[in-house]
Amino acid sequence: MVRFIRSAVPVIGHHSDAIAFGKEITEYVRAKYGTDTQLFVDSEGTLYWISDYKDYATFGEVRKAIVSDPEYWAIVNKAEGLLLDGTIADTVINSVD
């Protein structure tokens, strides 16, 4: 299994708007790409999108489709001013069974 984790810190005063955006993008990706994606928030307010994929091939196929999806980017553009610049971080981990 491959797990993709994206994190981002909301701008102070925009936490609820950032969560609303997080839910919208999560629901869109789930519906359009059938991903097992969940939105989490830690005790300090950082948002985490966590998606699980069967393997690297599946991860690559979905990521390639997402980055060329204009509807996805239209939703992403709604987040302008909601997330602190420079705080978006991606991590990809692989299970070792």
Short mmCIF file of C-alpha atoms in Angstrom, two decimals:
data_model
loop_
_atom_site.label_atom_id
_atom_site.label_comp_id
_atom_site.label_asym_id
_atom_site.label_seq_id
_atom_site.Cartn_x
_atom_site.Cartn_y
_atom_site.Cartn_z
CA MET A 1 0.00 0.00 0.00
CA VAL A 2 1.08 3.55 -0.73
CA ARG A 3 -0.09 6.42 1.48
CA PHE A 4 -0.02 10.01 0.28
CA ILE A 5 -0.15 12.70 2.96
CA ARG A 6 -0.56 16.40 2.18
CA SER A 7 -0.51 18.91 5.02
CA ALA A 8 -1.14 22.65 5.14
CA VAL A 9 -1.51 25.29 7.84
CA PRO A 10 -4.52 27.62 7.66
CA VAL A 11 -4.05 31.38 7.84
CA ILE A 12 -5.01 32.73 11.27
CA GLY A 13 -8.68 33.68 11.22
CA HIS A 14 -9.48 31.41 8.27
CA HIS A 15 -9.53 28.03 9.98
CA SER A 16 -13.21 27.26 9.36
CA ASP A 17 -12.96 28.39 5.72
CA ALA A 18 -9.86 26.21 5.27
CA ILE A 19 -11.72 23.21 6.69
CA ALA A 20 -14.66 23.89 4.34
CA PHE A 21 -12.21 23.98 1.42
CA GLY A 22 -10.55 20.81 2.72
CA LYS A 23 -13.89 19.00 2.80
CA GLU A 24 -14.80 20.19 -0.69
CA ILE A 25 -11.56 19.05 -2.30
CA THR A 26 -11.69 15.74 -0.39
CA GLU A 27 -15.23 15.02 -1.57
CA TYR A 28 -14.34 15.96 -5.15
CA VAL A 29 -11.30 13.67 -5.28
CA ARG A 30 -13.22 10.79 -3.68
CA ALA A 31 -16.15 11.12 -6.09
CA LYS A 32 -14.21 11.67 -9.30
CA TYR A 33 -11.23 9.37 -8.72
CA GLY A 34 -12.61 6.83 -6.26
CA THR A 35 -9.76 7.43 -3.84
CA ASP A 36 -9.75 6.45 -0.19
CA THR A 37 -9.08 10.02 0.97
CA GLN A 38 -9.80 11.54 4.36
CA LEU A 39 -9.33 14.99 5.84
CA PHE A 40 -7.81 15.28 9.31
CA VAL A 41 -7.08 18.28 11.55
CA ASP A 42 -4.54 18.12 14.36
CA SER A 43 -4.74 19.87 17.72
CA GLU A 44 -2.86 22.90 16.34
CA GLY A 45 -5.18 23.30 13.34
CA THR A 46 -2.98 21.85 10.61
CA LEU A 47 -4.97 20.10 7.87
CA TYR A 48 -3.96 16.68 6.56
CA TRP A 49 -5.31 14.95 3.48
CA ILE A 50 -4.47 11.26 3.62
CA SER A 51 -5.06 8.97 0.64
CA ASP A 52 -4.34 5.27 0.37
CA TYR A 53 -3.54 3.53 -2.92
CA LYS A 54 -3.04 -0.12 -3.79
CA ASP A 55 0.47 0.48 -5.19
CA TYR A 56 2.76 3.07 -6.80
CA ALA A 57 1.29 2.46 -10.24
CA THR A 58 -2.21 3.32 -9.03
CA PHE A 59 -0.89 6.32 -7.11
CA GLY A 60 0.90 7.58 -10.22
CA GLU A 61 -2.15 7.15 -12.46
CA VAL A 62 -4.44 9.03 -10.10
CA ARG A 63 -1.94 11.83 -9.39
CA LYS A 64 -1.33 12.28 -13.14
CA ALA A 65 -5.07 12.58 -13.77
CA ILE A 66 -5.57 15.00 -10.88
CA VAL A 67 -2.81 17.43 -11.89
CA SER A 68 -4.33 17.76 -15.38
CA ASP A 69 -7.93 18.16 -14.13
CA PRO A 70 -9.21 21.75 -14.59
CA GLU A 71 -12.13 21.17 -12.18
CA TYR A 72 -9.66 20.15 -9.47
CA TRP A 73 -7.62 23.31 -10.03
CA ALA A 74 -10.76 25.47 -9.95
CA ILE A 75 -11.45 24.12 -6.45
CA VAL A 76 -7.80 24.56 -5.42
CA ASN A 77 -7.93 28.20 -6.51
CA LYS A 78 -10.72 28.78 -3.97
CA ALA A 79 -8.11 28.18 -1.24
CA GLU A 80 -6.16 31.30 -2.13
CA GLY A 81 -5.63 33.27 1.06
CA LEU A 82 -6.77 30.38 3.28
CA LEU A 83 -3.49 28.46 3.65
CA LEU A 84 -0.16 29.89 4.75
CA ASP A 85 2.32 30.17 1.89
CA GLY A 86 5.12 27.65 2.16
CA THR A 87 3.29 25.29 4.53
CA ILE A 88 1.95 22.78 2.01
CA ALA A 89 3.99 19.59 2.31
CA ASP A 90 3.59 16.23 0.59
CA THR A 91 4.82 12.90 1.90
CA VAL A 92 4.54 9.52 0.20
CA ILE A 93 5.11 6.38 2.27
CA ASN A 94 5.02 2.72 1.34
CA SER A 95 3.95 -0.14 3.59
CA VAL A 96 6.50 -2.84 4.22
CA ASP A 97 4.65 -6.11 4.63
#
